[in-house]
Short mmCIF file of C-alpha atoms in Angstrom, two decimals:
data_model
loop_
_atom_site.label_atom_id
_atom_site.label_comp_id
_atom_site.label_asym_id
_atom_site.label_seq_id
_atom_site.Cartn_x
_atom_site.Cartn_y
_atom_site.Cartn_z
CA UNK P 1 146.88 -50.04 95.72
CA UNK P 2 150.90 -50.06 95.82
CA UNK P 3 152.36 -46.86 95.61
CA UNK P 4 156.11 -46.27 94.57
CA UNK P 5 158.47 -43.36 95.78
CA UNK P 6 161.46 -42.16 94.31
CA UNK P 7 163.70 -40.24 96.30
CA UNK P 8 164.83 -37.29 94.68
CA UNK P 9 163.25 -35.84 90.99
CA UNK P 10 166.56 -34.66 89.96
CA UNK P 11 169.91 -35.96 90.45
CA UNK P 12 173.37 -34.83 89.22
CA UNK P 13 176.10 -37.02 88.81
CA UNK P 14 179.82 -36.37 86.84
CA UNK P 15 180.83 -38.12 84.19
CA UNK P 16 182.62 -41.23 85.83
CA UNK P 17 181.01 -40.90 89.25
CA UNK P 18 178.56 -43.61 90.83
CA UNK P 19 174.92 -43.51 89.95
CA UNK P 20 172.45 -44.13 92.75
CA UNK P 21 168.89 -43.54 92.15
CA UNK P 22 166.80 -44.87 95.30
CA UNK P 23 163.35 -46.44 94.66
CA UNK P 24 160.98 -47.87 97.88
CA UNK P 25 157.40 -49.48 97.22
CA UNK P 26 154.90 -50.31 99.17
CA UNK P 27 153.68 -54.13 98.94
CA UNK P 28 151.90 -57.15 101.00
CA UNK P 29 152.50 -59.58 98.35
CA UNK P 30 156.04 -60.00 97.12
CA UNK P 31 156.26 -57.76 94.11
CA UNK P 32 157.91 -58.16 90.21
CA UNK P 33 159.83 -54.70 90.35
CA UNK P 34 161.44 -52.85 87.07
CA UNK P 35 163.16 -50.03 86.03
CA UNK P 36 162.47 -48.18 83.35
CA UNK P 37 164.37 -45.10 80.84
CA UNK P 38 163.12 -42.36 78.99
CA UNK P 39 165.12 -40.22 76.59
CA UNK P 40 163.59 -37.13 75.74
CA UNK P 41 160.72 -37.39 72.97
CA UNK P 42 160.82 -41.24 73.37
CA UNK P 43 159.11 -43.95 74.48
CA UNK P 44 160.12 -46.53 78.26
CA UNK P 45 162.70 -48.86 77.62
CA UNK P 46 163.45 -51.30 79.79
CA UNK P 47 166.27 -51.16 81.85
CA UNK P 48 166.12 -54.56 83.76
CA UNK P 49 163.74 -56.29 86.10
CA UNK P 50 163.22 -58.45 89.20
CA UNK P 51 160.63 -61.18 89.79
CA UNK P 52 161.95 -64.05 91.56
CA UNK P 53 165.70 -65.42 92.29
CA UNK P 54 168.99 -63.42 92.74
CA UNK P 55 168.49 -60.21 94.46
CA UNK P 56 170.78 -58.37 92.30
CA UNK P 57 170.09 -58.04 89.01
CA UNK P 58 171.71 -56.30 86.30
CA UNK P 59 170.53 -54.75 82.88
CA UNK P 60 171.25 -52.68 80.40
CA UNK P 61 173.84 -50.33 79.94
CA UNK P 62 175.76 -51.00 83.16
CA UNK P 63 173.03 -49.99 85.59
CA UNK P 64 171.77 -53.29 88.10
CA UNK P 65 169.52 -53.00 91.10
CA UNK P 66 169.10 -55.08 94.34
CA UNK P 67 165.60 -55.74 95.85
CA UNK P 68 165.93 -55.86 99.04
CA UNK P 69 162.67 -57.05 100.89
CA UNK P 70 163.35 -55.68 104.32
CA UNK P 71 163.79 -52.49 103.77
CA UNK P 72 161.39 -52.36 100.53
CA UNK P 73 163.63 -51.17 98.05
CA UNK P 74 165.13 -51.66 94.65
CA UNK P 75 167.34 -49.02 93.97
CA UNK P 76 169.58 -48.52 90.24
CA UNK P 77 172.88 -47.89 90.39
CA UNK P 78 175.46 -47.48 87.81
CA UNK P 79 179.38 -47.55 89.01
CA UNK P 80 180.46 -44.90 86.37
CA UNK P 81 178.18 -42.36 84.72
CA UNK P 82 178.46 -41.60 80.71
CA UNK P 83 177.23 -38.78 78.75
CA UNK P 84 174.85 -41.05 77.54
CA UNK P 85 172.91 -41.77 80.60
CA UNK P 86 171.44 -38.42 81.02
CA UNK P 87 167.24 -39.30 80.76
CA UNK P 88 164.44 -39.86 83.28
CA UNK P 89 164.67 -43.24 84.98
CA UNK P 90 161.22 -44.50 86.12
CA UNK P 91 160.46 -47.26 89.03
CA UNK P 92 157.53 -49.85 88.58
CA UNK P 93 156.41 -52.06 90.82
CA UNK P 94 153.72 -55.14 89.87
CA UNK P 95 152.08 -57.08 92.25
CA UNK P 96 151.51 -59.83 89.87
CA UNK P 97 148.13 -58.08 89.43
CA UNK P 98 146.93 -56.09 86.36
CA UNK P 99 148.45 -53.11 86.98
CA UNK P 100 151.74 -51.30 87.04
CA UNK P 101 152.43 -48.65 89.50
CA UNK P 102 154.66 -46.34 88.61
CA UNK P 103 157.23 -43.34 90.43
CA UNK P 104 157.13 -40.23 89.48
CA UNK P 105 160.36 -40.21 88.24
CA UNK P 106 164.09 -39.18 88.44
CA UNK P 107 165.53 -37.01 86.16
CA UNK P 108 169.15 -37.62 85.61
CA UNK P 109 171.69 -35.34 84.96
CA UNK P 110 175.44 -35.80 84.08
CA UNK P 111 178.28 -33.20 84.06
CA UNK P 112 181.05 -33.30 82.13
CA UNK F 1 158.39 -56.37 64.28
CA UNK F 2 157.50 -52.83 64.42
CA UNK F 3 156.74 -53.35 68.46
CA UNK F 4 154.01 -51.14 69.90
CA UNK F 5 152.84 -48.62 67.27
CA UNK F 6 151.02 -45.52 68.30
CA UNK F 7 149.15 -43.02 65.77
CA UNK F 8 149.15 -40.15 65.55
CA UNK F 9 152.71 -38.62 67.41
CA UNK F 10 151.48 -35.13 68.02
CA UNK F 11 147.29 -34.06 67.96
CA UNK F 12 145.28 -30.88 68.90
CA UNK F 13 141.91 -30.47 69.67
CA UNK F 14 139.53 -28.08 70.31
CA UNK F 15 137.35 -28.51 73.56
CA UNK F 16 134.57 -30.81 73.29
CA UNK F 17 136.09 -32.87 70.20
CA UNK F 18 136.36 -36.58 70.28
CA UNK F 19 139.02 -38.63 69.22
CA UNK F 20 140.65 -41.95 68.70
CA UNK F 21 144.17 -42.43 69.63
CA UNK F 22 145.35 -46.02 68.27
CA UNK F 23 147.72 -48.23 69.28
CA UNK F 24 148.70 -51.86 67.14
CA UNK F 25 151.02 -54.69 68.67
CA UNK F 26 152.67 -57.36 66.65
CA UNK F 27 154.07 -58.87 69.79
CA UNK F 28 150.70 -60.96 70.15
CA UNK F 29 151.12 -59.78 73.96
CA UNK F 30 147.60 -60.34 75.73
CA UNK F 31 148.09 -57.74 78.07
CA UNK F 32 147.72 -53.85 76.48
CA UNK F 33 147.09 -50.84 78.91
CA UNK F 34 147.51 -46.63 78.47
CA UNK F 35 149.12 -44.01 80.22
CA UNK F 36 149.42 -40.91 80.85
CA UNK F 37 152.33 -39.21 81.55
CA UNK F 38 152.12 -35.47 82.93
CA UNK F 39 155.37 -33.56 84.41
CA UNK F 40 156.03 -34.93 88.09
CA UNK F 41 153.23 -37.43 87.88
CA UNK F 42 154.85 -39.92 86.29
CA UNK F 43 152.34 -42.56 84.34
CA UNK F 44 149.02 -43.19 85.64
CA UNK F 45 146.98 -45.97 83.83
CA UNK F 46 144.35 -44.63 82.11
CA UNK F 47 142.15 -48.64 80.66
CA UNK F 48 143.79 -51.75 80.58
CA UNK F 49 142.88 -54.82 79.06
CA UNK F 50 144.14 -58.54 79.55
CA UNK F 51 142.73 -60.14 76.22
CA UNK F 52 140.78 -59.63 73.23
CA UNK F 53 137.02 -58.58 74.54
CA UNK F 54 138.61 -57.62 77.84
CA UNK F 55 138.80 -54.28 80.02
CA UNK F 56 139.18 -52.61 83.10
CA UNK F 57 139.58 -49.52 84.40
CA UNK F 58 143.10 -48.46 85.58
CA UNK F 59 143.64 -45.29 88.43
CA UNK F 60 141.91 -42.52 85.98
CA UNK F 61 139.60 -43.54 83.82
CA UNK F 62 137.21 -41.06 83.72
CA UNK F 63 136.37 -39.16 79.80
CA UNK F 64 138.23 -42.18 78.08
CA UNK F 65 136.55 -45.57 76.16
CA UNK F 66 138.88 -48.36 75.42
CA UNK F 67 137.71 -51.32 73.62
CA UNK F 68 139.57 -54.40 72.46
CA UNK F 69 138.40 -56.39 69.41
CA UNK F 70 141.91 -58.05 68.49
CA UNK F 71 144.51 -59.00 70.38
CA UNK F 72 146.82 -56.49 67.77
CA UNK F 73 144.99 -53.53 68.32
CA UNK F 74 143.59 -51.18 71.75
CA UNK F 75 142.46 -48.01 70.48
CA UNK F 76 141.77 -44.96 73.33
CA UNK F 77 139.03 -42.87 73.19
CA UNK F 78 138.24 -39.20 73.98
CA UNK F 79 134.52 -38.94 74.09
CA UNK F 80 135.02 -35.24 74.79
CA UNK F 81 138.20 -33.73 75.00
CA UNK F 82 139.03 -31.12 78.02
CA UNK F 83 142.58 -29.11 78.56
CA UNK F 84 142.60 -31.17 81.75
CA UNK F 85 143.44 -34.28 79.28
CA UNK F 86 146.64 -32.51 77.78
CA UNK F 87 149.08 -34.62 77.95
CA UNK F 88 151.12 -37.24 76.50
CA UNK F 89 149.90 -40.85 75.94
CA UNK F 90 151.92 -44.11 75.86
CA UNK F 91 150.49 -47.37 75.06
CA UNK F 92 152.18 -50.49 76.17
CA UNK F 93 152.04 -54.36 75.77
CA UNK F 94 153.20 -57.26 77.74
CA UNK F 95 153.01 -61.02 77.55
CA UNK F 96 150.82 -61.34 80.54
CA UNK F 97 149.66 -59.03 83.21
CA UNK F 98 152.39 -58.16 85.44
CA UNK F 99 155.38 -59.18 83.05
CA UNK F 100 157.38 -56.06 81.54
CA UNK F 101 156.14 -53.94 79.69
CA UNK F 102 156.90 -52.48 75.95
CA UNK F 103 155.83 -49.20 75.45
CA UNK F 104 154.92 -47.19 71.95
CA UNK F 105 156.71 -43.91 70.99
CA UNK F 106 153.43 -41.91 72.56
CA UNK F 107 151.21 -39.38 71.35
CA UNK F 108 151.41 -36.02 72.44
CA UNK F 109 147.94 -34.30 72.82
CA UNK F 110 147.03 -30.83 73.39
CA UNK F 111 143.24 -29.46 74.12
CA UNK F 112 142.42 -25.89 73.81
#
C-alpha cells in the first residue's frame, strides 16, 4: 500500500507571504499525484494534478507543485497568500491502481 | 450537471440502526468510491467500485455494504451503526480508476 505524509498539520502564513506545504509518498511504480482543498463544511476540490510530463504543474488559484522523483515529493506552493486560501489542503497519491491514498492533511492558516 | 450528489447532509442514529447513505453521478464516471474523513486521519476508503456490478473493498471496510447497479448511482450501507462509525462521508467519482477525483458535498453522521 502507498502511504502519503504531510509535513506539518497546521501551518501559518501572512497575507502576502509564500505558501509551502510539503507532501512525500511512498511509491515503486511512478505515481499520478494531486492536491486537493477543503473549505470548511465542503466537499475536495481539486487543486491541480500530476501524471506524466512537466514536473511543475500549476492549478488553481495560484498554487503549482513540482514532483520531484528523487526525493519523492510533490509539494504546493503559492508565492503570495490571500485571505481566501485559509482551508485544509489534502495530498493524494494514485498508483494507477484503484485506490487513492490520501495525507492526513494540512490545515492552513493566514494572518492578516 | 449537478456533479456528485450525496443524500442526506447531516443523519443521526441510534446504535444498532441501519442505513443507506446515497450518492448519484451524472458525470457517467466508471469509477465511484467512499470515504471517510475523521479529524487527523484524513480520508480512508471505505468500498470502491470500477463499473456497474463492480466492488472492492478499500482500507476499512468492515460494517459497510456497497453495491452498484448503475453506473449513476453507489449507495453505502450501515448494516448496524456503532459510535465508532461517526463521522463524515464523502463520495467521489472519476473517469477511470486512478484519474482525479470529484467529490460530493458529504454527509455528516453521528451514532449514539
Amino acid at each position: 500500500a502507498q502511504s502519503v505524509t504531510q509535513l506539518g498539520s497546521h501551518v501559518s502564513v501572512s497575507e502576502g507571504a509564500l505558501v509551502l506545504l510539503r507532501c512525500n509518498y511512498s511509491s515503486s511504480v511512478p505515481p499520478y499525484l494531486f492536491w486537493y482543498v477543503q473549505y470548511p463544511n465542503q466537499g475536495l476540490q481539486l487543486l491541480l494534478k500530476y501524471t506524466t510530463g512537466a514536473t511543475l504543474v500549476k492549478g488553481i488559484n495560484g498554487f503549482e507543485a513540482e514532483f520531484k522523483k528523487s526525493e519523492t515529493s510533490f509539494h504546493l506552493t503559492k508565492p503570495s497568500a490571500h485571505m481566501s486560501d485559509a482551508a485544509e489542503y489534502f495530498c493524494a497519491v494514485s498508483d494507477t491502481g484503484n485506490q487513492f491514498y490520501f495525507g492526513t492533511g494540512t490545515s492552513l492558516t493566514v494572518i492578516p | 450537471n449537478a456533479g456528485v450528489t450525496q443524500t442526506p447532509k447531516f443523519q443521526v442514529l441510534k446504535t444498532g440502526q441501519s442505513m443507506t447513505l446515497q450518492c448519484a453521478q451524472d458525470m457517467n464516471h466508471e469509477y465511484m468510491s467512499w470515504y471517510r474523513q475523521d479529524p487527523g486521519m484524513g480520508l480512508r476508503l471505505i468500498h470502491y467500485s470500477v463499473g456497474a456490478g463492480i466492488t472492492d473493498q478499500g482500507e476499512v471496510p468492515n460494517g459497510y455494504n456497497v453495491s452498484r447497479s448503475t453506473t449513476e448511482d453507489f449507495p453505502l450501507r450501515l448494516l448496524s451503526a456503532a459510535p465508532s462509525q461517526t463521522s463524515v462521508y464523502f463520495c467521489a467519482s472519476g473517469r477511470l480508476a486512478g484519474t482525479e477525483q470529484y467529490f460530493g458535498p458529504g454527509t455528516r453522521l453521528t451514532v449514539t
